[in-house]
mmCIF file of C-alpha atoms in Angstrom:
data_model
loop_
_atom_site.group_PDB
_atom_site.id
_atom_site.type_symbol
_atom_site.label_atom_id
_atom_site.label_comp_id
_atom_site.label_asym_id
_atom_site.label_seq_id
_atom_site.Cartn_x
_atom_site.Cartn_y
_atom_site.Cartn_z
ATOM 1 C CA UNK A 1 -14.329 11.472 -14.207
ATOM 2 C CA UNK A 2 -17.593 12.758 -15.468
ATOM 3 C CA UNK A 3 -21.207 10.935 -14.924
ATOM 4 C CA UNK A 4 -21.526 8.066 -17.988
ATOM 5 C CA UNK A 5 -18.195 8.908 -20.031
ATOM 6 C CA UNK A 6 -16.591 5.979 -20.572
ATOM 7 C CA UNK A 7 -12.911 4.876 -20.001
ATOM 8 C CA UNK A 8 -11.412 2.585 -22.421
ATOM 9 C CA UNK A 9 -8.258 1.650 -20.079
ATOM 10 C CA UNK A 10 -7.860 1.220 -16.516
ATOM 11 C CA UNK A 11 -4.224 -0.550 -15.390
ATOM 12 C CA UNK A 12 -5.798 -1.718 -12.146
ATOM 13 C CA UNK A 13 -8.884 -2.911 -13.510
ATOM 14 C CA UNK A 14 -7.464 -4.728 -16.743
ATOM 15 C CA UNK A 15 -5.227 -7.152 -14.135
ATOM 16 C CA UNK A 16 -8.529 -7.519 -11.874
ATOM 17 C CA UNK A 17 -11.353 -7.438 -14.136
ATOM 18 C CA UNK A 18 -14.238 -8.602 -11.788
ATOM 19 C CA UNK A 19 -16.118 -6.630 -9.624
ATOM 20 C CA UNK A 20 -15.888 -9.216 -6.466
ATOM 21 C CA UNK A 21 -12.087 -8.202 -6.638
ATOM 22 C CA UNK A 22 -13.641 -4.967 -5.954
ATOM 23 C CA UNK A 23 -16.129 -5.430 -3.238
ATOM 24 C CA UNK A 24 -17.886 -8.214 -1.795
ATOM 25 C CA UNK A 25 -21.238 -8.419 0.558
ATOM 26 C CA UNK A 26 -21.478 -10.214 4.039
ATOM 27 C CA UNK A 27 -24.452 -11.717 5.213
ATOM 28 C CA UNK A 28 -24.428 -9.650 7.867
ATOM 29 C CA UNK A 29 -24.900 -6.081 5.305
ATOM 30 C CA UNK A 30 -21.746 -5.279 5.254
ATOM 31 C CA UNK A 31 -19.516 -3.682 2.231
ATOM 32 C CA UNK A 32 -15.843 -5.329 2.727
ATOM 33 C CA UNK A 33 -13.569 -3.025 -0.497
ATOM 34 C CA UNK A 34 -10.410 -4.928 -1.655
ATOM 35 C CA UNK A 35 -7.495 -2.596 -2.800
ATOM 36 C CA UNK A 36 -3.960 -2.695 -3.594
ATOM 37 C CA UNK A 37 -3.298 0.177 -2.060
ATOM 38 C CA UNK A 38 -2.218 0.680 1.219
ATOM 39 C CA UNK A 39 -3.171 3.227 3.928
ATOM 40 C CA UNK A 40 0.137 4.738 5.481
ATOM 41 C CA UNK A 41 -1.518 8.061 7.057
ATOM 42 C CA UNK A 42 -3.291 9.677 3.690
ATOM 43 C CA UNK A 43 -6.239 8.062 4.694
ATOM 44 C CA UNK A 44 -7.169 6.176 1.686
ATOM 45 C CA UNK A 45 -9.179 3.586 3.374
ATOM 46 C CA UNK A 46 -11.805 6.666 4.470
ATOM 47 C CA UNK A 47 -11.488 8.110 0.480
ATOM 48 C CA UNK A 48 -12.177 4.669 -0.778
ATOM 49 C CA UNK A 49 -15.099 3.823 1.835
ATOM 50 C CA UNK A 50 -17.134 7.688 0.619
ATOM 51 C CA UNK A 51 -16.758 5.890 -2.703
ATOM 52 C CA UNK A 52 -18.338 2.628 -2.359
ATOM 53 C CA UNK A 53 -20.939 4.751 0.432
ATOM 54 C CA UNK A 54 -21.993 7.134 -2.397
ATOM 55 C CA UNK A 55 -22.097 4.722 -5.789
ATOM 56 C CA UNK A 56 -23.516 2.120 -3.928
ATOM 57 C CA UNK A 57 -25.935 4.382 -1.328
ATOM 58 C CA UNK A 58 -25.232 2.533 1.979
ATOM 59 C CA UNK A 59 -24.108 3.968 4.922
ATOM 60 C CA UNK A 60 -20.482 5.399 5.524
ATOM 61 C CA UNK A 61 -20.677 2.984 8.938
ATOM 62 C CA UNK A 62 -21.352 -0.404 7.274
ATOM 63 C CA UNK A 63 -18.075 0.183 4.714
ATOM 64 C CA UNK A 64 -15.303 -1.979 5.537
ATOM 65 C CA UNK A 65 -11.990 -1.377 3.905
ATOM 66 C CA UNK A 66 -9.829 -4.673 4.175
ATOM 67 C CA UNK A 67 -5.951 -4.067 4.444
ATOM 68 C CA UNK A 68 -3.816 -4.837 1.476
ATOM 69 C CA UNK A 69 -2.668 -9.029 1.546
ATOM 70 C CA UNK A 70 -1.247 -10.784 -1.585
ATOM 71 C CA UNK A 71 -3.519 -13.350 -3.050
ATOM 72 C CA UNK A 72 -6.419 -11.529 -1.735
ATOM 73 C CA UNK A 73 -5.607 -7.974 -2.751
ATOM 74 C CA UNK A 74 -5.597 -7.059 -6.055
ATOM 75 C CA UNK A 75 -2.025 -6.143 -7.291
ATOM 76 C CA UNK A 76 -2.080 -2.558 -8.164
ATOM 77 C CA UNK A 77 2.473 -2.407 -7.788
ATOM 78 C CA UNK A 78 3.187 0.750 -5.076
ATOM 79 C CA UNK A 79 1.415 2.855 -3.183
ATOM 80 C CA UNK A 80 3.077 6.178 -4.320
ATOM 81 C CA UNK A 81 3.262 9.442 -6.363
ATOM 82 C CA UNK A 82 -0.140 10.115 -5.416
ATOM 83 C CA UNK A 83 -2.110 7.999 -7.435
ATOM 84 C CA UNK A 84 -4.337 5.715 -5.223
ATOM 85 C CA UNK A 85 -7.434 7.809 -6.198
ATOM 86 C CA UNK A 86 -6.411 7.952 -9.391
ATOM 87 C CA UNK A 87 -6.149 4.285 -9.920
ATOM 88 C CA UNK A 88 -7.427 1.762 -6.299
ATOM 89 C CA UNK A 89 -10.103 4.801 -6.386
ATOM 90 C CA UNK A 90 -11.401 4.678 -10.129
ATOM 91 C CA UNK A 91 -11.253 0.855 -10.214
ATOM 92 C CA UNK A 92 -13.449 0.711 -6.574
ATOM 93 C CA UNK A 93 -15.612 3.547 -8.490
ATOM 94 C CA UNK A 94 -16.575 1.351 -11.788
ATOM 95 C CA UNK A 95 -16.760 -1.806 -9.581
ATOM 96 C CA UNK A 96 -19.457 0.007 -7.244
ATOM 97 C CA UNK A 97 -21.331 1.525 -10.624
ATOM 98 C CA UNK A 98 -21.060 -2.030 -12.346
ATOM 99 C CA UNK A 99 -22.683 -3.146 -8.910
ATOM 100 C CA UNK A 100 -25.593 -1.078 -8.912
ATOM 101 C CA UNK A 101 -26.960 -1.258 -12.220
ATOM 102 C CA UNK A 102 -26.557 -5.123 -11.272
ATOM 103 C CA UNK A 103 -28.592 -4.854 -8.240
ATOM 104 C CA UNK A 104 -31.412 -2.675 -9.221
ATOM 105 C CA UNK A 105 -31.742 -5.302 -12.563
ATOM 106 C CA UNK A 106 -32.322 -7.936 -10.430
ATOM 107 C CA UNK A 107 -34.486 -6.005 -7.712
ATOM 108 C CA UNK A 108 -36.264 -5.221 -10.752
ATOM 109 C CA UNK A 109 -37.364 -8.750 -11.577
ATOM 110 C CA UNK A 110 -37.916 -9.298 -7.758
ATOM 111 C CA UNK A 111 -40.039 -6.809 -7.664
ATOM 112 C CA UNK A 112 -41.617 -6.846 -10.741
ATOM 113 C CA UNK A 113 -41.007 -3.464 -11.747
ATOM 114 C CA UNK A 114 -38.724 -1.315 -14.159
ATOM 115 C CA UNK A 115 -35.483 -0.784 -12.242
ATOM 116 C CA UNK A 116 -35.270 3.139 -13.740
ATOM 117 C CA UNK A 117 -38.533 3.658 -10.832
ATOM 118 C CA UNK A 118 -36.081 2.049 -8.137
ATOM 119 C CA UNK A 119 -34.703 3.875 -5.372
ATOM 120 C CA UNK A 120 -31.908 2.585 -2.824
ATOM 121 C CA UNK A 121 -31.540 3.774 0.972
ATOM 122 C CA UNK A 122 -28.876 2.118 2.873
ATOM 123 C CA UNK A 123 -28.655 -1.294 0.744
ATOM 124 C CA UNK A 124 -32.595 -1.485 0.483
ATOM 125 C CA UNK A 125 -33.844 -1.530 -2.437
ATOM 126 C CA UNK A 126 -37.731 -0.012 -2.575
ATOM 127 C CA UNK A 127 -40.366 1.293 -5.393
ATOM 128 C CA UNK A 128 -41.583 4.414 -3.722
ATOM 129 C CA UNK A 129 -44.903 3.679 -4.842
ATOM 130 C CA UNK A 130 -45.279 0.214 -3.526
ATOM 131 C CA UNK A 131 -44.499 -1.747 0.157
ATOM 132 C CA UNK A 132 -42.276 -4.379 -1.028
ATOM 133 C CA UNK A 133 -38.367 -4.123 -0.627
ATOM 134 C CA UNK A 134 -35.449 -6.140 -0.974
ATOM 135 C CA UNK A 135 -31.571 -5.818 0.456
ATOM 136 C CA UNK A 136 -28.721 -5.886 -1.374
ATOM 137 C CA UNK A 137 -27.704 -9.403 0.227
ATOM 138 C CA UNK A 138 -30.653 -11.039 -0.500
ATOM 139 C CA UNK A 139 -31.062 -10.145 -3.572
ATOM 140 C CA UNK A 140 -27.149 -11.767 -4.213
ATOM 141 C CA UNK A 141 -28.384 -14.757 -2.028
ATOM 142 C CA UNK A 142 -25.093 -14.215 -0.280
ATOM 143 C CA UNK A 143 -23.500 -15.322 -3.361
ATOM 144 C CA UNK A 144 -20.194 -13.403 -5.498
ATOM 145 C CA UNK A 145 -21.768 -10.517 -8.379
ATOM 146 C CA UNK A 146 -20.101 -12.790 -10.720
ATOM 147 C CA UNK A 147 -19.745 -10.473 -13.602
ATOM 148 C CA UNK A 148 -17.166 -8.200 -14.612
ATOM 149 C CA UNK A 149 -16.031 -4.636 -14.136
ATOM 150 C CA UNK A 150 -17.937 -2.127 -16.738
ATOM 151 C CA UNK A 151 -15.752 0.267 -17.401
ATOM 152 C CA UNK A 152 -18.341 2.127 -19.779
ATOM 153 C CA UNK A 153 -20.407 1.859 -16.239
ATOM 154 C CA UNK A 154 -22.148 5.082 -15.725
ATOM 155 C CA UNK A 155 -21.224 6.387 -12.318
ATOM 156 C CA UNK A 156 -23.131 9.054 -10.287
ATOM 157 C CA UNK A 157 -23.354 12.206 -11.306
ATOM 158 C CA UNK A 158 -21.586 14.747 -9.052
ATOM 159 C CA UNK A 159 -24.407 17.060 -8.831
ATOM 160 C CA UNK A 160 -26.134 14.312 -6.888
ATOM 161 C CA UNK A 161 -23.448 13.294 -4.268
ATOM 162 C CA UNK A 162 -25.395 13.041 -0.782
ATOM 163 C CA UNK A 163 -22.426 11.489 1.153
ATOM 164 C CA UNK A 164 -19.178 12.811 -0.434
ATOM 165 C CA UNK A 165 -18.295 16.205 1.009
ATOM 166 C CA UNK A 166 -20.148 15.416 4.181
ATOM 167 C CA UNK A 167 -17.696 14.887 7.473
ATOM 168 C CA UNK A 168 -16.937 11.379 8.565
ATOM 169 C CA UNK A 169 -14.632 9.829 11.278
ATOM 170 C CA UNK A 170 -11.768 8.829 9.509
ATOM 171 C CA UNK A 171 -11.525 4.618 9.456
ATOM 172 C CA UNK A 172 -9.518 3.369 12.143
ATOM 173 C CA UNK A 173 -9.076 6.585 13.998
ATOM 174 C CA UNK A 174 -10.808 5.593 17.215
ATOM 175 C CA UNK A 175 -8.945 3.237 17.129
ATOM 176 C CA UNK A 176 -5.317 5.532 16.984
ATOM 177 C CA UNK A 177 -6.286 8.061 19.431
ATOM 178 C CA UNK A 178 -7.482 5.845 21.634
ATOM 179 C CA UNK A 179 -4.474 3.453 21.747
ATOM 180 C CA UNK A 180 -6.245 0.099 20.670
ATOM 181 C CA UNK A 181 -4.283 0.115 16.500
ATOM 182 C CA UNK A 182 -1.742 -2.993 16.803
ATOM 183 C CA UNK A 183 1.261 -1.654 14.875
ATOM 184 C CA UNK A 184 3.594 -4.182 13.177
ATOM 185 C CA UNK A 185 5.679 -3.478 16.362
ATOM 186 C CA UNK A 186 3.076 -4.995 18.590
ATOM 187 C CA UNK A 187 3.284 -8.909 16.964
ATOM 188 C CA UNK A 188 4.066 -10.978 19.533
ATOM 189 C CA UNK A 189 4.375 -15.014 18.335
ATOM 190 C CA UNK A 190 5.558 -17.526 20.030
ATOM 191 C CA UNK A 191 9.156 -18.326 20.116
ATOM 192 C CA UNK A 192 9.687 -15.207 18.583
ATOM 193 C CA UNK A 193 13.059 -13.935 17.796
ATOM 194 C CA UNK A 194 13.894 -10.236 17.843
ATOM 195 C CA UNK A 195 16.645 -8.761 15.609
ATOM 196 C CA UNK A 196 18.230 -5.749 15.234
ATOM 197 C CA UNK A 197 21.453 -4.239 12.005
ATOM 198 C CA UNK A 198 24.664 -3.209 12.890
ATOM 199 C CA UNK A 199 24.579 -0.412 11.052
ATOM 200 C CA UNK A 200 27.885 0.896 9.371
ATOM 201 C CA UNK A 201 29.568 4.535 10.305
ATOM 202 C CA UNK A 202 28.679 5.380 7.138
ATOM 203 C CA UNK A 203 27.426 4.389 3.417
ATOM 204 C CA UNK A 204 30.840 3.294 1.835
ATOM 205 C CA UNK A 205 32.231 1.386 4.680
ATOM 206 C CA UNK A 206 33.420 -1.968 4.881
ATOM 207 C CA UNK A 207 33.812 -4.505 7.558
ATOM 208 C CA UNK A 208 37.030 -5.515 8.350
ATOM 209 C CA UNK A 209 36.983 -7.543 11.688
ATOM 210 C CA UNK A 210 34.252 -8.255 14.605
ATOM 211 C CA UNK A 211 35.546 -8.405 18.257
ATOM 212 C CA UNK A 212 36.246 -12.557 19.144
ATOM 213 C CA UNK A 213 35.719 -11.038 22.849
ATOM 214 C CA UNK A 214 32.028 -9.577 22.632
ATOM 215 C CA UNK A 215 31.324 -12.117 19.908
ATOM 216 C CA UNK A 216 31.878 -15.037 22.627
ATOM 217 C CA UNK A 217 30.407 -12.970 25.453
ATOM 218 C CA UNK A 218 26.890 -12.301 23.490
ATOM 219 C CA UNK A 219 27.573 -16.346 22.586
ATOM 220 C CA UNK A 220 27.715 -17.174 26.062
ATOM 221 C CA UNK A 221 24.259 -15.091 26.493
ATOM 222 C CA UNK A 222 22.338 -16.673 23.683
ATOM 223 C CA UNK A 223 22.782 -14.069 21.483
ATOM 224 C CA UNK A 224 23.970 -15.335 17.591
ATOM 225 C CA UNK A 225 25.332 -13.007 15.144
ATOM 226 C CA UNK A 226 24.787 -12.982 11.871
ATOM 227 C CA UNK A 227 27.606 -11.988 9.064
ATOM 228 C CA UNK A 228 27.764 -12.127 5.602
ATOM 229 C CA UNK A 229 30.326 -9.508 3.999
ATOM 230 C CA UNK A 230 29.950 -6.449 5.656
ATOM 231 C CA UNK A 231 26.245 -7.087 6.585
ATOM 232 C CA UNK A 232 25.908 -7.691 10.141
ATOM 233 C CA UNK A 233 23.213 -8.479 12.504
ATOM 234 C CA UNK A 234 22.545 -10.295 15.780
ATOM 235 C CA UNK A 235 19.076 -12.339 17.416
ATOM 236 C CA UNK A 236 18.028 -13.080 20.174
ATOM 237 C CA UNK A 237 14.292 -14.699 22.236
ATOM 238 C CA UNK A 238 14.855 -11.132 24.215
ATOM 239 C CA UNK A 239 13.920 -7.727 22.469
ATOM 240 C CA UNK A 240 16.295 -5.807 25.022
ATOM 241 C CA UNK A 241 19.137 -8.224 24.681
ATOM 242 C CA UNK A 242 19.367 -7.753 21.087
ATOM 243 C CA UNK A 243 19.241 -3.812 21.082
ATOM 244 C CA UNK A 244 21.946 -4.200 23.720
ATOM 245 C CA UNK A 245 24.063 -6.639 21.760
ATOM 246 C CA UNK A 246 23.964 -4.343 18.581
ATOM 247 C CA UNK A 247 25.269 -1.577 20.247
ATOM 248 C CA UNK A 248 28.084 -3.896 21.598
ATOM 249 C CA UNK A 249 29.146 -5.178 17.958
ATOM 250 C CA UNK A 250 28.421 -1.915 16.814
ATOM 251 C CA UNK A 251 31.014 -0.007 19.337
ATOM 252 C CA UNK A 252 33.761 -3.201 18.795
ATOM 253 C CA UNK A 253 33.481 -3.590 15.267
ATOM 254 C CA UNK A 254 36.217 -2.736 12.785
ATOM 255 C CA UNK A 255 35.405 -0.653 9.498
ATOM 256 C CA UNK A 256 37.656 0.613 6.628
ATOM 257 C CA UNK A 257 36.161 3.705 4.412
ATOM 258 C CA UNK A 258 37.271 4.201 1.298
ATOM 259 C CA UNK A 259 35.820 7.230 0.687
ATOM 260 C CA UNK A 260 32.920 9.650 2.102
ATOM 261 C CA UNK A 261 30.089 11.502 1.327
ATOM 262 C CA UNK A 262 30.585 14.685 1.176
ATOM 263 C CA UNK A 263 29.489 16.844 3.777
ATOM 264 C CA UNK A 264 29.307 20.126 1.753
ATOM 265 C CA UNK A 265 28.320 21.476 -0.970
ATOM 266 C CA UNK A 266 26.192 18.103 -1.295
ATOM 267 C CA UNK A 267 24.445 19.253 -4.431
ATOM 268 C CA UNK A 268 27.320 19.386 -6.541
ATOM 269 C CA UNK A 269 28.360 15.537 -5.152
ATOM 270 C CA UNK A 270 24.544 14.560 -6.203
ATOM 271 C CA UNK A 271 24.976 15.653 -9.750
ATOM 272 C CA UNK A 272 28.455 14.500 -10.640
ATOM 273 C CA UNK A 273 28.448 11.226 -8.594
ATOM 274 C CA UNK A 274 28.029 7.989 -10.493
ATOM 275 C CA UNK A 275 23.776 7.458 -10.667
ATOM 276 C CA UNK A 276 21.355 5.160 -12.458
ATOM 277 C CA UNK A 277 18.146 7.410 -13.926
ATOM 278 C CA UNK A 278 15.275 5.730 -15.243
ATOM 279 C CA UNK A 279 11.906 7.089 -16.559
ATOM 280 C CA UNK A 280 8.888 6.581 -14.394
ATOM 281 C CA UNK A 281 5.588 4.813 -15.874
ATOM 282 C CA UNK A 282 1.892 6.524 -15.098
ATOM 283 C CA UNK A 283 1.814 3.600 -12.814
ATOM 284 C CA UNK A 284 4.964 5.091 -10.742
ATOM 285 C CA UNK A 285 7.008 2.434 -10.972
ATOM 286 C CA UNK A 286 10.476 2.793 -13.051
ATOM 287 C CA UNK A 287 11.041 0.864 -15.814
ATOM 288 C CA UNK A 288 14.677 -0.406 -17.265
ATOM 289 C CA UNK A 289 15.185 1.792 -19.895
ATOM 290 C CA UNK A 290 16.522 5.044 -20.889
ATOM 291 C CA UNK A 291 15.525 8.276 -20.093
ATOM 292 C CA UNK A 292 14.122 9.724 -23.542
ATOM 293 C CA UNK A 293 15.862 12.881 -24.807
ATOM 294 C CA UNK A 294 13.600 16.217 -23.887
ATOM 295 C CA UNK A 295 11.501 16.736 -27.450
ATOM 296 C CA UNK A 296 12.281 20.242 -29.242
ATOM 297 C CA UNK A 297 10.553 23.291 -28.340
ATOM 298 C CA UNK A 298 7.341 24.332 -30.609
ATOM 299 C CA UNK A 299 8.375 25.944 -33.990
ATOM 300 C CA UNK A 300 5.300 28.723 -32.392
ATOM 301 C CA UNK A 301 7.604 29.288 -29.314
ATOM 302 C CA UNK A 302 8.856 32.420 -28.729
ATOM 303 C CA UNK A 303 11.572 32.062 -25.974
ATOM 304 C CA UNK A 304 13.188 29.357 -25.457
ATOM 305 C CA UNK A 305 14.691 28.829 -21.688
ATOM 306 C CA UNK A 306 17.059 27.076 -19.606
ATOM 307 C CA UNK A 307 17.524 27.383 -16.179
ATOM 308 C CA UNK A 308 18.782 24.688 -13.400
ATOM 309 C CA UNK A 309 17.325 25.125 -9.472
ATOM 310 C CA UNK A 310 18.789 23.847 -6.552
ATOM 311 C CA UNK A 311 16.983 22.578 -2.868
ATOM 312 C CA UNK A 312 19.141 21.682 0.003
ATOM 313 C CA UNK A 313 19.381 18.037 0.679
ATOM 314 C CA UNK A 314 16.216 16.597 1.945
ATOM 315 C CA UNK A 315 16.267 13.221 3.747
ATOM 316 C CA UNK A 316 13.322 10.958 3.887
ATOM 317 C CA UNK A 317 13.929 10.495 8.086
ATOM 318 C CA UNK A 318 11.447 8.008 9.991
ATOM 319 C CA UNK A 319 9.569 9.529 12.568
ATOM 320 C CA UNK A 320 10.023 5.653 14.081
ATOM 321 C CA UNK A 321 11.791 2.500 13.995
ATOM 322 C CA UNK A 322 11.061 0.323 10.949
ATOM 323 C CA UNK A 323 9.901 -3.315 11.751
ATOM 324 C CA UNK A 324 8.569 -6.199 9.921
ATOM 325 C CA UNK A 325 8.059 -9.437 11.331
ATOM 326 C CA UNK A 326 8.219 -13.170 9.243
ATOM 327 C CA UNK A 327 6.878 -16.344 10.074
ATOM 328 C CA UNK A 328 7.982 -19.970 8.190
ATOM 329 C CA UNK A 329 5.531 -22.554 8.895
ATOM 330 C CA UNK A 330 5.153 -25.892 6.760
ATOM 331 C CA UNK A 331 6.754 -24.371 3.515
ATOM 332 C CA UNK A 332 5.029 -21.232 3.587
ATOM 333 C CA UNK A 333 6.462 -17.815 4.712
ATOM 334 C CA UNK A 334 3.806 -15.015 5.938
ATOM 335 C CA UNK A 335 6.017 -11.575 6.198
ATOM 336 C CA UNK A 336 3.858 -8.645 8.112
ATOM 337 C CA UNK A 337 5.160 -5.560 6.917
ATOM 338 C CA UNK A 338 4.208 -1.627 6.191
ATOM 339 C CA UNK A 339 5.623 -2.031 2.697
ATOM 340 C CA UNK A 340 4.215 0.597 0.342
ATOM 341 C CA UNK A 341 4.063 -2.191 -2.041
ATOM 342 C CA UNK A 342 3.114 -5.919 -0.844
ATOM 343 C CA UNK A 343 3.275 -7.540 -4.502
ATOM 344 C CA UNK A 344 6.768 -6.413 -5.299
ATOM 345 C CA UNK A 345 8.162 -7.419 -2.007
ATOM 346 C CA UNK A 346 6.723 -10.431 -2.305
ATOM 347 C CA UNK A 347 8.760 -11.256 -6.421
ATOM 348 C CA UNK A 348 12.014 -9.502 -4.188
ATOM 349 C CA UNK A 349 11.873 -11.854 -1.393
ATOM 350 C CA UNK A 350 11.295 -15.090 -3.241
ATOM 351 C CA UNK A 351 14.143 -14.251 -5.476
ATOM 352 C CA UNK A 352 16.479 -13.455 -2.500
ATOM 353 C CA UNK A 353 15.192 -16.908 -0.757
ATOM 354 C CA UNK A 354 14.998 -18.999 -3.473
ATOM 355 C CA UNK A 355 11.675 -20.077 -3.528
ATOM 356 C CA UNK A 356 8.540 -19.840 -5.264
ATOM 357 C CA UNK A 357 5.904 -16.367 -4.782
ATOM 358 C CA UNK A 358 2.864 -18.983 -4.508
ATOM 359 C CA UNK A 359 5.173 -19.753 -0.723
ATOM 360 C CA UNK A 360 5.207 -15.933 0.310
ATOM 361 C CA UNK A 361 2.358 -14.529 1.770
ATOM 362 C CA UNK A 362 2.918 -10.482 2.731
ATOM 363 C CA UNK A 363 0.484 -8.799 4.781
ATOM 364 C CA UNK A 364 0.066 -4.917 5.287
ATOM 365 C CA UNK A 365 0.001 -3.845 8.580
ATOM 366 C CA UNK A 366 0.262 0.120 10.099
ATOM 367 C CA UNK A 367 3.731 0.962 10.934
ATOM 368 C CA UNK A 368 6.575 4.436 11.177
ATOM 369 C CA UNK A 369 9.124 4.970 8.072
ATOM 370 C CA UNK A 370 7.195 3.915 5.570
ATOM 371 C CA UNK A 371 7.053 6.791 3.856
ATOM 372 C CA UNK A 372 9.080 7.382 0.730
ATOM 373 C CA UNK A 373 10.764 3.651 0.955
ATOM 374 C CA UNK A 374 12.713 4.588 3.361
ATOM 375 C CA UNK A 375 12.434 1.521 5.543
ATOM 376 C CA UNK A 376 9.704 -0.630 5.000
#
């Protein structure tokens, strides 16, 4: 995006037009960013934080990126095909621009000067010819910017970048190499209840029966199962007990397949098995509609071709064990999870529970086999 050209439509910022969805000051001087978006290794938190640091000229150090909740978080759908810059990053971008023109205006009357002679260092607003200054927070009286997101805003030109392109400690890394990052994993409530799927011997298979023997046994143990259809699961108060009492449904259980996947020649199986294709939006998120027919080559075109390629079968594997953990409290339900996208979940799981999305709270938290919706 070049310095001063403005952009007449921005998804993300059309649903959350004001800049304190954006950012918001703290009394104490700190930047807290709000995004949709949700860091799951790229480091977006770090990207975003350079952002705000550079449009906004305040230290790298005093950024805070908050992690992605609904009703807080702006709803910007999944994190995916590589388009957090594009959009979380733009929106953060315009919000920060819209921001500073706002805060030099009013240093401006503060300091009774014109706010073009202004200079910022670090949130402090100073004429270079005079004494006086003023911060950022005071100048908002630790009050909400209360106006909305310019998207005509002019940001910074790149030519002038101090801060982006110079090396930073990525956000939260201390905290990973040094062992201190609580992981979804690492929840521990009270009277919490540990579960683990019986997962089928493969895709098409069906439950037929469960073993009355290791069913009463894991009874006997406090261990319940849970079936509906050919879903199965058991809980129990003890982590170990459950991963024990999986395995023991899993190795008694009873399962008819009626047929297989193949297991060669699994590109010609991808192609002619029965598949639902839908077109993708720019916001990466498929819509219910069909595919529109490939337009007609150029009447300039001088070759026309056709080719098809093939790739072996990729799968999206986990590096680790997916996890989420739910708690149900006084009507409401708060579901900690490393979803890739916290607003959809949210519609998904009050439509499988039957009750309102104003009762679901979801909250991002770091996690393993996220990646690609495999398992969060």
């Amino acid at each position: 995006m070049k310095a001063g050209k403005p952009v007449t439509e921005h998804p993300s910022i059309a649903g959350h037009p004001c800049v304190d969805q954006w950012i918001e000051l703290t009394t104490e001087g700190r930047i807290i960013v709000h995004t949709g978006k949700v860091d799951i290794g790229q480091r977006l938190s770090t990207a975003l934080a350079i952002i705000v640091s550079e449009e906004l000229d305040v230290e790298f150090e005093r950024i805070d990126v908050k992690p992605a909740q609904t009703g807080t978080a702006p709803d910007e759908g999944y994190t995916a095909g590589s388009m957090s810059m594009q959009q979380s990053g733009t929106a953060v971008r315009l919000a920060c621009a819209t921001a500073r023109r706002h805060l030099r205006t009013l240093a401006g009357r503060f300091l009774d000067v014109d706010p073009a002679q202004l200079q910022v260092e670090d949130g402090v607003v100073y004429h270079p010819g005079g004494g006086n200054r003023v911060t950022y927070g005071s100048l908002l009286a630790d009050g909400p910017f209360g106006i909305p997101v310019d998207v005509s805003a002019p940001v910074k030109d790149p030519a002038t970048h101090v801060r982006i392109g110079r090396p930073v400690t990525a956000k939260g890394m201390v905290d990973i190499i040094s062992g201190r990052t609580v992981f979804v994993h690492d929840i521990e409530l009270p009277e919490m209840i540990h579960a683990r799927v019986v997962r089928p011997p493969n895709p098409n298979a069906k439950l037929q029966d469960l073993d009355r023997t290791t069913l009463q046994r894991l009874s006997e143990k406090g261990v319940s199962v849970i079936r509906d259809g050919s879903f199965v699961a058991v809980a129990s108060t003890d982590e170990f007990a459950a991963v024990k009492a999986a395995e023991s449904v899993a190795a008694s259980a009873r399962w008819t397949t009626e047929t297989r996947l193949p297991a060669s020649d699994i590109y010609s199986a991808l192609v002619s098995n029965a598949r639902l294709s839908l077109p993708v939006t720019t916001t990466g998120v498929p819509v219910e509609q069909p595919v529109p027919p490939l337009e007609e080559p150029p009447e300039q075109a001088a070759h026309t071709l056709k080719w098809r390629f093939e790739k072996p079968y990729l799968m999206h594997g986990a590096i680790g064990p997916s996890a989420a953990c739910a708690l149900y409290d006084v009507g409401q339900l708060t579901v900690y999870t490393h979803s890739q996208g916290i607003y959809p979940l949210r519609v998904a799981l009050a439509e499988a529970l039957q009750i309102s999305q104003d009762s679901v709270c979801v909250v991002h938290m770091p996690g393993a086999g996220c990646y690609g919706h495999n398992g969060a």
